[in-house]
mmCIF file of N, CA and C in Angstrom:
data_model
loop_
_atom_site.group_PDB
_atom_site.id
_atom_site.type_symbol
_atom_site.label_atom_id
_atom_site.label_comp_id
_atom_site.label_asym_id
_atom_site.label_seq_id
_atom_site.Cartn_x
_atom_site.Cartn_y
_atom_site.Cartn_z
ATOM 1 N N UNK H 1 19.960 -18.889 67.185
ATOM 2 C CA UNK H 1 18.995 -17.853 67.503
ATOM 3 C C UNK H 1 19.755 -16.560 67.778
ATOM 4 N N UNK H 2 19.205 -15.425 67.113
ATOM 5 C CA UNK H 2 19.824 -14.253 67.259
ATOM 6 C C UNK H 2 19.017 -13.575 68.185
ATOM 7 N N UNK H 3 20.330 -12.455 69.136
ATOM 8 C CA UNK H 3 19.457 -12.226 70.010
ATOM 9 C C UNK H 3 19.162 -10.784 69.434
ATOM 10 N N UNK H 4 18.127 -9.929 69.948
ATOM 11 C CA UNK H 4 17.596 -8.871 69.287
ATOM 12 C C UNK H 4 18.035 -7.705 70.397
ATOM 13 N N UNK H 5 17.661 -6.713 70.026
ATOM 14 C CA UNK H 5 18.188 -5.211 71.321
ATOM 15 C C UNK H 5 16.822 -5.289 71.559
ATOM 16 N N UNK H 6 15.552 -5.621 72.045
ATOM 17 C CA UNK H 6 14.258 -6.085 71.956
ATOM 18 C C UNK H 6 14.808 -6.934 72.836
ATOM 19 N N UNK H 7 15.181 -8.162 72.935
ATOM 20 C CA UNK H 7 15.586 -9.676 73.620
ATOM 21 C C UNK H 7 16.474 -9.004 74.729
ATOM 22 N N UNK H 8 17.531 -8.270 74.118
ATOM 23 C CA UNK H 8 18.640 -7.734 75.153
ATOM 24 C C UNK H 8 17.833 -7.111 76.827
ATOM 25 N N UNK H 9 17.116 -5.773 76.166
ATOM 26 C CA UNK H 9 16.521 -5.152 76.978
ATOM 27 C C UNK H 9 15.744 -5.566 77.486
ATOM 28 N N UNK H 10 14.894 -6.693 77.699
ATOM 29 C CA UNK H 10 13.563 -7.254 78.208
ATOM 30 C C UNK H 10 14.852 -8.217 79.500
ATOM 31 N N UNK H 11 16.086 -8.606 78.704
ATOM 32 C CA UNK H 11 16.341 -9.276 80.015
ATOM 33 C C UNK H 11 17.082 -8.334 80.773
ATOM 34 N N UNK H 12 17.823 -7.125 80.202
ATOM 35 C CA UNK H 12 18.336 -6.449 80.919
ATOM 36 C C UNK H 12 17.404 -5.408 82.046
ATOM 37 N N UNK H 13 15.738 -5.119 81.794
ATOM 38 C CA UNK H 13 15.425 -4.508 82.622
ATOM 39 C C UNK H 13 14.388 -5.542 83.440
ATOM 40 N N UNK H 14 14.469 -7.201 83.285
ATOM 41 C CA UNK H 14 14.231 -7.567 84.241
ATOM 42 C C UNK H 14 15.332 -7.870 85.552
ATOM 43 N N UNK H 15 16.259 -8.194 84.936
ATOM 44 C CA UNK H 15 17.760 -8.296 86.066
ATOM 45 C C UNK H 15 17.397 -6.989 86.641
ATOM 46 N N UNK H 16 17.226 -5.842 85.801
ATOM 47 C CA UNK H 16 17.496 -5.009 87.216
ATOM 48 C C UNK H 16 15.889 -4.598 88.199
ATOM 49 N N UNK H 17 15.110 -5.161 87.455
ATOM 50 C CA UNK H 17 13.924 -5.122 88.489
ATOM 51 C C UNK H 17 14.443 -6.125 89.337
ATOM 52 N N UNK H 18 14.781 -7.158 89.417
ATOM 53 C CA UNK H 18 14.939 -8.659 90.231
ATOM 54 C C UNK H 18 15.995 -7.854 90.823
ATOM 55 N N UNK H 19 17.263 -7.121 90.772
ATOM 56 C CA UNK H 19 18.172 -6.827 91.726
ATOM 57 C C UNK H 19 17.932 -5.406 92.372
ATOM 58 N N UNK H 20 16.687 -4.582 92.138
ATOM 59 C CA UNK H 20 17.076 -3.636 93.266
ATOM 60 C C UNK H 20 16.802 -2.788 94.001
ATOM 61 N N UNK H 21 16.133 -3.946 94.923
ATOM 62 C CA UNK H 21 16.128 -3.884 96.439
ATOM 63 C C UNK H 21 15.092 -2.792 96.608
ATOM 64 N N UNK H 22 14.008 -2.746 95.734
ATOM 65 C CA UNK H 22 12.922 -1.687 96.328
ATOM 66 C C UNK H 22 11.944 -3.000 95.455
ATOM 67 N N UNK H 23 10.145 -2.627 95.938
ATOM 68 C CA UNK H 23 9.003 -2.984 95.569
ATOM 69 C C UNK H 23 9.096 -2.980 93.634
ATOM 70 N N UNK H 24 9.266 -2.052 93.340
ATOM 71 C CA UNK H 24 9.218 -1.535 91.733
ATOM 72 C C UNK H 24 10.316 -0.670 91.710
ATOM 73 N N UNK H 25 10.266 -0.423 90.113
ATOM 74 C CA UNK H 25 10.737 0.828 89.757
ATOM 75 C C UNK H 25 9.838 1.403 88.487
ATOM 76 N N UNK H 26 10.117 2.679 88.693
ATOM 77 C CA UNK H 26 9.580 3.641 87.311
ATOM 78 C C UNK H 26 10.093 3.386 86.326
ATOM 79 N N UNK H 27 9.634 4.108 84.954
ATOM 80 C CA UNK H 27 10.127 3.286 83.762
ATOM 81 C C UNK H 27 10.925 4.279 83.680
ATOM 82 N N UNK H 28 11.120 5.651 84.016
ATOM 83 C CA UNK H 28 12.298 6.667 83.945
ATOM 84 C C UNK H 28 13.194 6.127 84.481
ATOM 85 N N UNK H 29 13.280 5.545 86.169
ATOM 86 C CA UNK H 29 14.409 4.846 86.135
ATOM 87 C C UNK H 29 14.618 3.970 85.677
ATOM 88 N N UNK H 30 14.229 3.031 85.274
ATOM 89 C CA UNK H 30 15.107 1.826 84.173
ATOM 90 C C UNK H 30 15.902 2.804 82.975
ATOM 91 N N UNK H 31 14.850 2.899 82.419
ATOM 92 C CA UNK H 31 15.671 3.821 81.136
ATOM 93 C C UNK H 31 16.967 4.926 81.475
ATOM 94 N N UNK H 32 16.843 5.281 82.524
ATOM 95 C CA UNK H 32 18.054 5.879 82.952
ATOM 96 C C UNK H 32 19.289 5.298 83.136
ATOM 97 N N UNK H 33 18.770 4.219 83.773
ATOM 98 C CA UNK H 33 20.219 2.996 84.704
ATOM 99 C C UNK H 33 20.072 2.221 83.107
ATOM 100 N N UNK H 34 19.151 2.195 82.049
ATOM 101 C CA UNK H 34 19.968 1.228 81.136
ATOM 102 C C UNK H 34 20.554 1.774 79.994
ATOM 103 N N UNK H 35 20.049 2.982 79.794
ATOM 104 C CA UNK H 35 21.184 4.259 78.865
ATOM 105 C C UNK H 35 20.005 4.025 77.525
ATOM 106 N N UNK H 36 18.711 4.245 77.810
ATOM 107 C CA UNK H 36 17.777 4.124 76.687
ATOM 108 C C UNK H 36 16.672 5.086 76.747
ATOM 109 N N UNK H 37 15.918 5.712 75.937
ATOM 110 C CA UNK H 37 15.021 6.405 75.894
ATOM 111 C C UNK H 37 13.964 6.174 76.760
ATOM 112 N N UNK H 38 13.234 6.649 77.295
ATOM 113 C CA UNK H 38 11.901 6.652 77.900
ATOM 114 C C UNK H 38 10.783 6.392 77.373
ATOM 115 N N UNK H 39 10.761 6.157 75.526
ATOM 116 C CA UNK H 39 9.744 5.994 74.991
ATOM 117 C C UNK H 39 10.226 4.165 74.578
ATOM 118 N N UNK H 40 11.165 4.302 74.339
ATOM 119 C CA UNK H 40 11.515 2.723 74.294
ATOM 120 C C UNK H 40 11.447 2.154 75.285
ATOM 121 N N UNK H 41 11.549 2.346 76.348
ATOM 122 C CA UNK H 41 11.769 1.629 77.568
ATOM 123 C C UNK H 41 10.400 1.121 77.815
ATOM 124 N N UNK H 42 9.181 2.711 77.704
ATOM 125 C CA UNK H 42 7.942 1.926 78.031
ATOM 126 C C UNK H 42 7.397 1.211 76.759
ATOM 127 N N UNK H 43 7.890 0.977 75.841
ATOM 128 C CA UNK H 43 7.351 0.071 74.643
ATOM 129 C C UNK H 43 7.611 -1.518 75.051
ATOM 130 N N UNK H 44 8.884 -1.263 75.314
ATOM 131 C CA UNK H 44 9.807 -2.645 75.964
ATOM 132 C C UNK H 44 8.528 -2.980 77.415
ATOM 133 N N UNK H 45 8.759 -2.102 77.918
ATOM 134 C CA UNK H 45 7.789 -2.399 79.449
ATOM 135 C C UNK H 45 6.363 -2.921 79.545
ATOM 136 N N UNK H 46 5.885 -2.140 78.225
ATOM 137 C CA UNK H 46 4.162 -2.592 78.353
ATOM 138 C C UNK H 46 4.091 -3.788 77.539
ATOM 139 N N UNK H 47 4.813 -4.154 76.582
ATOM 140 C CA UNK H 47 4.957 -5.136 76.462
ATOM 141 C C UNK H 47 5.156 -6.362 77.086
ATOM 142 N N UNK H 48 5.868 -6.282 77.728
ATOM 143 C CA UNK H 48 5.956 -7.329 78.951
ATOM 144 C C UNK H 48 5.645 -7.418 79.911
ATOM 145 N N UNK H 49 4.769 -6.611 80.333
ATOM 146 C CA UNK H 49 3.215 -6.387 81.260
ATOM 147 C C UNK H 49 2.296 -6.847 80.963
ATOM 148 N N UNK H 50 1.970 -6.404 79.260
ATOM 149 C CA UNK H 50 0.552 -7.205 78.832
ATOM 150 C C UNK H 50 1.105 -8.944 78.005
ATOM 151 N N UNK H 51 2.436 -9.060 78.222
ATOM 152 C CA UNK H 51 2.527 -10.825 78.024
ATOM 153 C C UNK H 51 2.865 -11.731 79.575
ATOM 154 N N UNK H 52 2.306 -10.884 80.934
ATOM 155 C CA UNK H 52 2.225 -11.173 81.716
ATOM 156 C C UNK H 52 4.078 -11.354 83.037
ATOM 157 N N UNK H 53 5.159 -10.992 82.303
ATOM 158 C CA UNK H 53 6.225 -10.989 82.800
ATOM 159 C C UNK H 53 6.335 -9.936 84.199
ATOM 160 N N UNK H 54 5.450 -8.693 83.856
ATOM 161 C CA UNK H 54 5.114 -7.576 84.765
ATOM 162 C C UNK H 54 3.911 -7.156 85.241
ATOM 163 N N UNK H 55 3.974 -6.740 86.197
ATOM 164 C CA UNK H 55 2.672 -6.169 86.874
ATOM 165 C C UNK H 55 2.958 -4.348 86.838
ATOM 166 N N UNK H 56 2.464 -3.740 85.979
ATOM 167 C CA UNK H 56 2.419 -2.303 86.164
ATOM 168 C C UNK H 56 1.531 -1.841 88.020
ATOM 169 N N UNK H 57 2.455 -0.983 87.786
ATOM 170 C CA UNK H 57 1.952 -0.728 89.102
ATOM 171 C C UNK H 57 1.519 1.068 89.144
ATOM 172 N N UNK H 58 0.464 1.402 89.244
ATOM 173 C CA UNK H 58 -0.608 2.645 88.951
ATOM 174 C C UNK H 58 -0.170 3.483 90.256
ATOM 175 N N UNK H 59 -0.120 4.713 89.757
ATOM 176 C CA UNK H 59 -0.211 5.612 90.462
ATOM 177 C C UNK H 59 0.920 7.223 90.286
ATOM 178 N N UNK H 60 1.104 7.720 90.983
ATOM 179 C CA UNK H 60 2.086 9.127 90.363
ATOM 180 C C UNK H 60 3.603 8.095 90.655
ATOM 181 N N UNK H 61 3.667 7.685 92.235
ATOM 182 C CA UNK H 61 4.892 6.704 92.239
ATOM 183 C C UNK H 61 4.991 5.471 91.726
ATOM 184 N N UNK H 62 4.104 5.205 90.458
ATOM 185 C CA UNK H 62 4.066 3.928 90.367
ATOM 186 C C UNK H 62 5.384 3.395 89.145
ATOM 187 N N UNK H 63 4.978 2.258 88.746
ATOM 188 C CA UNK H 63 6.195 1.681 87.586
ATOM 189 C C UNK H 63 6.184 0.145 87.454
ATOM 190 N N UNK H 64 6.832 -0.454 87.534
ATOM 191 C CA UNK H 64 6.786 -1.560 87.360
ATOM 192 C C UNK H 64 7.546 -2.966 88.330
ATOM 193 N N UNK H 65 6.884 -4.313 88.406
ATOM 194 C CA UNK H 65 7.605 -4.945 89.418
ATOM 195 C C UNK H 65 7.688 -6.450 88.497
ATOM 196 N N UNK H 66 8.037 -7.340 88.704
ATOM 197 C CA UNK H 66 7.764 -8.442 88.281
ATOM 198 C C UNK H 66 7.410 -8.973 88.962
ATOM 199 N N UNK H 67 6.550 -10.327 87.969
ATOM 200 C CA UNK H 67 5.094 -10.185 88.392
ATOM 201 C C UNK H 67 5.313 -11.744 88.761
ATOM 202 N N UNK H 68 6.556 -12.350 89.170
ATOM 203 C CA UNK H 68 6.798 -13.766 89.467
ATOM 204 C C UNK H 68 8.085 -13.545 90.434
ATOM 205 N N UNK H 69 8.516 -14.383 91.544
ATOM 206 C CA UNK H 69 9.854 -14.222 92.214
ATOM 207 C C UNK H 69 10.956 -14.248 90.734
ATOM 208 N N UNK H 70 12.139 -13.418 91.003
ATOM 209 C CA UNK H 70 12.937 -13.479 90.247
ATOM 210 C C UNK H 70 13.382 -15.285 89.799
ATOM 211 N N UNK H 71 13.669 -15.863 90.852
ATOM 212 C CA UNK H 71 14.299 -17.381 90.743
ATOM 213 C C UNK H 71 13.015 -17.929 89.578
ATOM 214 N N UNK H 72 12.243 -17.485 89.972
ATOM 215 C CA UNK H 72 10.968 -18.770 88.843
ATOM 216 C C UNK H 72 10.718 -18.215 87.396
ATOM 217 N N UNK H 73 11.211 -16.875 86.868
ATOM 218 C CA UNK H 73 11.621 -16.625 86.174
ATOM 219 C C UNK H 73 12.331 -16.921 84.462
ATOM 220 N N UNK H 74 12.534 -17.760 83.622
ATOM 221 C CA UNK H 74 13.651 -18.310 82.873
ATOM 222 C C UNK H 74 13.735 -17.149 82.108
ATOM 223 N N UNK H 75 15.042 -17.226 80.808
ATOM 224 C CA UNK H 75 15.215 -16.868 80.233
ATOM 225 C C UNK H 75 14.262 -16.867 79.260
ATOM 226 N N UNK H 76 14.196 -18.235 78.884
ATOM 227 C CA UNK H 76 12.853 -18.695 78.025
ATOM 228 C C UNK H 76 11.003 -18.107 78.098
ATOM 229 N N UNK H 77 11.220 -17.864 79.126
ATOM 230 C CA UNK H 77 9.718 -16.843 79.760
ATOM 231 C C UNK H 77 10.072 -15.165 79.352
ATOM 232 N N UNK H 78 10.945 -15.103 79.577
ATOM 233 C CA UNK H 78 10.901 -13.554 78.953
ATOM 234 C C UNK H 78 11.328 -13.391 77.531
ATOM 235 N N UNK H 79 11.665 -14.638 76.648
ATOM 236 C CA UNK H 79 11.810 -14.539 75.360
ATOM 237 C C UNK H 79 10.273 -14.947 74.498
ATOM 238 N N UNK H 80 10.010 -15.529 75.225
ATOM 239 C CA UNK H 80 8.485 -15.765 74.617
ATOM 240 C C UNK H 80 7.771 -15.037 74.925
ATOM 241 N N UNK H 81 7.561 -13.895 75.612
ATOM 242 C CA UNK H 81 7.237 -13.007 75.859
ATOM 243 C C UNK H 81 6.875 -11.321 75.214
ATOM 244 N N UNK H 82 8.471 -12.050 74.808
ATOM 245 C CA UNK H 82 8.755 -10.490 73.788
ATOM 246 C C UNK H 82 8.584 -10.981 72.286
ATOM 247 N N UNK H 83 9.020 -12.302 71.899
ATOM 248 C CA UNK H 83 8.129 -13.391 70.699
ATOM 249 C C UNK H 83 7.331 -14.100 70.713
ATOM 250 N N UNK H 84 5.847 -14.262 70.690
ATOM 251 C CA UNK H 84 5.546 -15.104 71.031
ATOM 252 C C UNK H 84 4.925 -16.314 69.888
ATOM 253 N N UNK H 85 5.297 -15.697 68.583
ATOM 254 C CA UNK H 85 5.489 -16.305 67.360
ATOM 255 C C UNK H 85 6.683 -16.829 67.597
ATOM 256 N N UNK H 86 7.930 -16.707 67.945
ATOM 257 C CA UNK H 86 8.542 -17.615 68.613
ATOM 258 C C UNK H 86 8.946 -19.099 69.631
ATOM 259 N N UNK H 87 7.785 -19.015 69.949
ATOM 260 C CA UNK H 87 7.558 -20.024 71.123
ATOM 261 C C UNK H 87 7.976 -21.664 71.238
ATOM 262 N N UNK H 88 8.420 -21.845 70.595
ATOM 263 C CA UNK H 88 8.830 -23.081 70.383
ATOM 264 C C UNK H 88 10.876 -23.225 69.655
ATOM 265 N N UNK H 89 11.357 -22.132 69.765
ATOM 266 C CA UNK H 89 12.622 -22.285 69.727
ATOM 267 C C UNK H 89 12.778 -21.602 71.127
ATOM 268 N N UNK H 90 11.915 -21.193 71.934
ATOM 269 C CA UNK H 90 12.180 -20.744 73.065
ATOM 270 C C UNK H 90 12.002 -22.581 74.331
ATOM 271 N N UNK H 91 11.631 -23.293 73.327
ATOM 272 C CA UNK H 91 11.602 -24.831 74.139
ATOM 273 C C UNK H 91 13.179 -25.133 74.093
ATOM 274 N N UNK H 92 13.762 -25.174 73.138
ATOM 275 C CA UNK H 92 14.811 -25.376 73.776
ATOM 276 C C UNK H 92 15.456 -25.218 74.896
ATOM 277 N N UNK H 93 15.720 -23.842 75.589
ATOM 278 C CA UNK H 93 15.987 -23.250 76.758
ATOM 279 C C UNK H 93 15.710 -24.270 77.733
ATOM 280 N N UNK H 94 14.173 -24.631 77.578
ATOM 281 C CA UNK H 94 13.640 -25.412 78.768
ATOM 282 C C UNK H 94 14.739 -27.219 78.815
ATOM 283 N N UNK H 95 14.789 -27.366 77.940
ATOM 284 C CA UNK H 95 15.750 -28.836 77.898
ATOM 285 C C UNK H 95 16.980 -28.703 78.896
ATOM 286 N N UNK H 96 17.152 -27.906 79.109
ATOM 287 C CA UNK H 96 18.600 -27.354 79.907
ATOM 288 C C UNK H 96 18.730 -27.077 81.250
ATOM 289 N N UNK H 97 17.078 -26.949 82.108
ATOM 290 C CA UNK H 97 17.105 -26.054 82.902
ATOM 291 C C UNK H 97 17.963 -27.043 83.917
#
């Protein structure tokens, strides 16, 4: 399985929602701390809001949180997420946990 810059970024801006240390963050800051556009970031973001990984969070300070404790989380949940025509080479993952 190849991983995609799509795959990359969905786990790279959940690690850093799960590590840091506030309620949410904005999608300006992710895209800032991950060296990516602001229009990609929220493509990447609403995406994985409306496959349930995130909870957008409304308002002028708002942005995004995840929408499960980091620990309950898998890899496999945020790859099916971002594929979900995928979903079944994302079973593998689960054999391992």
């Amino acid at each position: 399985m190849t991983i995609s810059a799509l795959d990359e970024y969905s786990i790279r801006f959940c690690l850093r929602l799960a590590v840091c240390g506030k309620p949410h963050l904005a999608a300006i800051e992710i895209a800032e701390a991950e060296g990516v556009s602001i229009d990609y970031a929220r493509k990447v973001l609403n995406l994985m809001a409306r496959m349930g990984i995130l909870d957008p969070v409304r308002g002028q300070k708002g942005g995004y949180r995840l929408s499960s404790p980091p620990q309950s989380i898998t890899l496999a949940d945020i790859l099916r997420a971002v594929h979900p025509e995928k979903g079944e080479l994302c079973n593998y993952c689960e054999k391992f946990k």
